[in-house]
Amino acid sequence: MSLCPCRSMDQKKLNYTECCEPFLTGVKKAPTAEALMRSRYAAYVVKNIDYIDGTQIVLENEKFDKDEARKWADSSEWMGLEIKKTQKGGAADSTGVVEFVAHYKDKASGTELHHHETSLFQKQDGDWKFKEGQIHGAQPVKRLEPKVGRNDPCSCGSGKKFKKCCGL
């Protein structure tokens, strides 16, 4: 048995089967916002994207992209979770805030990265759910397509310059 990837009880050296796995399999519900945060991190490590999807509040105009989350989980070597701060989020609370840093390495480039976020959790029907997060020091987004300049031909094929067509 291996240690739980969430590292929640390093002092007790809890195994994954004793720590986060019961949450990910539905045997237990996370008793606190921090426990849910830790189990969501563990879900990325073990690539249980359905758990990530099932433990969040998705607003009507939003959509969780499981494929994108799975790609991130697959392309990352998860190196550890660091809880910076928690506010409320106990068993008797209805909301909680957890600030954390997830350390990981991009498998393709070997670059070590981190995801620093402050997340808001809320109880919904008695269960803790992730509601929203604020990312700190977001790393630049990598473009999949080349950048279109103002004076480049428009990508729609009109023959006009981008600034006179779709760039208006």
CSV table of C-alpha atoms in Angstrom, one decimal:
chain,number,residue,atom,x,y,z
A,1,MET,CA,0.0,0.0,0.0
A,2,SER,CA,1.2,3.5,-0.8
A,3,LEU,CA,0.9,6.7,1.1
A,4,CYS,CA,-2.1,8.9,0.2
A,5,PRO,CA,-1.1,11.5,-2.4
A,6,CYS,CA,-2.9,14.2,-0.5
A,7,ARG,CA,-0.4,13.9,2.4
A,8,SER,CA,-3.1,14.8,4.8
A,9,MET,CA,-1.8,12.8,7.7
A,10,ASP,CA,1.9,12.6,7.2
A,11,GLN,CA,2.4,12.1,10.9
A,12,LYS,CA,0.2,9.1,10.9
A,13,LYS,CA,1.5,7.8,7.5
A,14,LEU,CA,-2.1,7.0,6.2
A,15,ASN,CA,-2.3,4.9,3.1
A,16,TYR,CA,-4.5,5.9,0.2
A,17,THR,CA,-7.0,3.2,1.1
A,18,GLU,CA,-7.4,4.6,4.6
A,19,CYS,CA,-7.4,8.3,3.6
A,20,CYS,CA,-8.9,9.5,0.3
A,21,GLU,CA,-10.0,6.3,-1.4
A,22,PRO,CA,-13.2,6.0,0.7
A,23,PHE,CA,-14.2,9.4,-0.5
A,24,LEU,CA,-13.4,8.7,-4.2
A,25,THR,CA,-15.3,5.4,-4.1
A,26,GLY,CA,-18.3,6.9,-2.4
A,27,VAL,CA,-17.9,4.8,0.8
A,28,LYS,CA,-17.6,8.0,2.9
A,29,LYS,CA,-18.4,11.7,2.4
A,30,ALA,CA,-15.7,14.3,3.0
A,31,PRO,CA,-16.4,15.7,6.5
A,32,THR,CA,-14.7,19.1,5.9
A,33,ALA,CA,-13.9,21.4,3.1
A,34,GLU,CA,-10.2,20.6,3.5
A,35,ALA,CA,-10.9,16.9,3.3
A,36,LEU,CA,-12.8,17.4,0.1
A,37,MET,CA,-10.0,19.6,-1.3
A,38,ARG,CA,-7.4,16.8,-0.5
A,39,SER,CA,-9.6,14.1,-2.0
A,40,ARG,CA,-10.1,16.2,-5.2
A,41,TYR,CA,-6.3,16.5,-5.5
A,42,ALA,CA,-6.0,12.7,-5.0
A,43,ALA,CA,-8.6,12.2,-7.7
A,44,TYR,CA,-6.4,14.0,-10.2
A,45,VAL,CA,-3.4,11.8,-9.1
A,46,VAL,CA,-5.4,8.6,-9.7
A,47,LYS,CA,-7.2,10.1,-12.7
A,48,ASN,CA,-10.7,9.8,-11.2
A,49,ILE,CA,-12.2,12.7,-13.2
A,50,ASP,CA,-15.8,11.6,-12.5
A,51,TYR,CA,-15.1,12.3,-8.8
A,52,ILE,CA,-13.9,15.8,-9.7
A,53,ASP,CA,-17.1,16.4,-11.7
A,54,GLY,CA,-19.3,15.0,-9.0
A,55,THR,CA,-17.9,17.1,-6.2
A,56,GLN,CA,-18.5,20.5,-7.7
A,57,ILE,CA,-21.3,23.0,-8.1
A,58,VAL,CA,-21.7,23.7,-11.8
A,59,LEU,CA,-23.7,26.8,-12.6
A,60,GLU,CA,-26.3,26.8,-15.4
A,61,ASN,CA,-24.1,28.7,-17.9
A,62,GLU,CA,-20.9,26.7,-17.1
A,63,LYS,CA,-19.7,23.3,-18.3
A,64,PHE,CA,-17.0,21.2,-16.8
A,65,ASP,CA,-14.7,19.9,-19.5
A,66,LYS,CA,-13.9,16.3,-18.4
A,67,ASP,CA,-11.7,15.7,-21.4
A,68,GLU,CA,-9.5,18.8,-20.6
A,69,ALA,CA,-9.3,17.7,-17.0
A,70,ARG,CA,-8.3,14.2,-18.0
A,71,LYS,CA,-5.6,15.6,-20.3
A,72,TRP,CA,-4.2,17.7,-17.5
A,73,ALA,CA,-4.2,14.7,-15.1
A,74,ASP,CA,-2.6,12.4,-17.7
A,75,SER,CA,0.1,14.9,-18.8
A,76,SER,CA,1.1,15.7,-15.2
A,77,GLU,CA,3.3,14.0,-12.7
A,78,TRP,CA,1.7,15.0,-9.4
A,79,MET,CA,4.4,15.9,-6.8
A,80,GLY,CA,2.4,17.0,-3.7
A,81,LEU,CA,-0.2,19.1,-2.2
A,82,GLU,CA,0.4,21.9,0.3
A,83,ILE,CA,-2.4,23.5,2.2
A,84,LYS,CA,-1.6,27.1,3.0
A,85,LYS,CA,-4.7,28.2,4.9
A,86,THR,CA,-8.2,27.2,5.7
A,87,GLN,CA,-11.1,29.3,6.9
A,88,LYS,CA,-14.3,27.7,8.3
A,89,GLY,CA,-15.2,24.5,6.4
A,90,GLY,CA,-15.7,22.4,9.4
A,91,ALA,CA,-18.5,19.8,9.9
A,92,ALA,CA,-20.9,22.4,11.4
A,93,ASP,CA,-20.1,25.1,8.7
A,94,SER,CA,-22.0,25.7,5.5
A,95,THR,CA,-19.0,27.3,3.6
A,96,GLY,CA,-15.3,27.0,3.8
A,97,VAL,CA,-12.2,28.4,2.1
A,98,VAL,CA,-9.0,26.5,1.4
A,99,GLU,CA,-5.9,28.0,-0.1
A,100,PHE,CA,-3.6,25.4,-1.5
A,101,VAL,CA,-0.7,24.8,-3.9
A,102,ALA,CA,-0.6,21.6,-6.0
A,103,HIS,CA,2.9,20.8,-7.2
A,104,TYR,CA,3.3,18.9,-10.5
A,105,LYS,CA,5.7,18.3,-13.4
A,106,ASP,CA,4.7,18.6,-17.0
A,107,LYS,CA,5.6,15.1,-18.4
A,108,ALA,CA,6.3,16.4,-21.9
A,109,SER,CA,8.7,19.2,-21.0
A,110,GLY,CA,9.9,18.0,-17.5
A,111,THR,CA,9.1,21.5,-16.2
A,112,GLU,CA,8.1,21.7,-12.5
A,113,LEU,CA,5.0,23.8,-12.1
A,114,HIS,CA,2.5,24.7,-9.4
A,115,HIS,CA,-1.2,25.5,-9.2
A,116,HIS,CA,-1.8,28.0,-6.4
A,117,GLU,CA,-5.5,28.6,-5.7
A,118,THR,CA,-7.9,29.8,-3.1
A,119,SER,CA,-11.1,27.7,-3.4
A,120,LEU,CA,-14.6,28.3,-2.0
A,121,PHE,CA,-16.5,25.2,-0.8
A,122,GLN,CA,-20.2,25.0,0.0
A,123,LYS,CA,-22.4,22.4,1.5
A,124,GLN,CA,-25.1,21.2,-0.9
A,125,ASP,CA,-27.7,18.8,0.4
A,126,GLY,CA,-25.3,18.1,3.4
A,127,ASP,CA,-22.3,17.3,1.2
A,128,TRP,CA,-19.2,19.5,0.6
A,129,LYS,CA,-18.8,20.7,-3.0
A,130,PHE,CA,-16.3,22.9,-4.7
A,131,LYS,CA,-18.0,26.1,-5.8
A,132,GLU,CA,-15.3,28.4,-7.3
A,133,GLY,CA,-11.6,29.2,-7.2
A,134,GLN,CA,-9.3,32.1,-7.6
A,135,ILE,CA,-5.9,31.2,-9.2
A,136,HIS,CA,-2.9,33.1,-7.8
A,137,GLY,CA,-0.1,34.0,-10.2
A,138,ALA,CA,-1.6,32.2,-13.1
A,139,GLN,CA,1.0,30.9,-15.5
A,140,PRO,CA,0.7,32.2,-19.1
A,141,VAL,CA,-1.7,30.3,-21.3
A,142,LYS,CA,0.0,28.4,-24.1
A,143,ARG,CA,-1.6,29.1,-27.5
A,144,LEU,CA,-2.6,26.1,-29.6
A,145,GLU,CA,-2.9,28.2,-32.7
A,146,PRO,CA,-0.4,30.8,-33.9
A,147,LYS,CA,-1.3,34.4,-32.9
A,148,VAL,CA,-3.0,36.4,-35.6
A,149,GLY,CA,-1.6,39.9,-36.0
A,150,ARG,CA,-3.7,43.0,-36.9
A,151,ASN,CA,-2.2,43.2,-40.4
A,152,ASP,CA,-2.3,39.4,-41.1
A,153,PRO,CA,-4.9,38.0,-43.5
A,154,CYS,CA,-8.0,37.1,-41.7
A,155,SER,CA,-8.3,33.5,-40.7
A,156,CYS,CA,-11.9,33.3,-42.0
A,157,GLY,CA,-10.7,33.4,-45.6
A,158,SER,CA,-12.3,36.7,-46.6
A,159,GLY,CA,-9.0,38.0,-48.1
A,160,LYS,CA,-9.3,41.1,-45.8
A,161,LYS,CA,-6.8,42.1,-43.1
A,162,PHE,CA,-7.7,40.7,-39.7
A,163,LYS,CA,-8.2,44.2,-38.3
A,164,LYS,CA,-10.8,45.1,-41.0
A,165,CYS,CA,-12.7,41.8,-40.7
A,166,CYS,CA,-13.0,39.5,-37.7
A,167,GLY,CA,-10.8,41.8,-35.6
A,168,LEU,CA,-13.4,44.6,-35.5
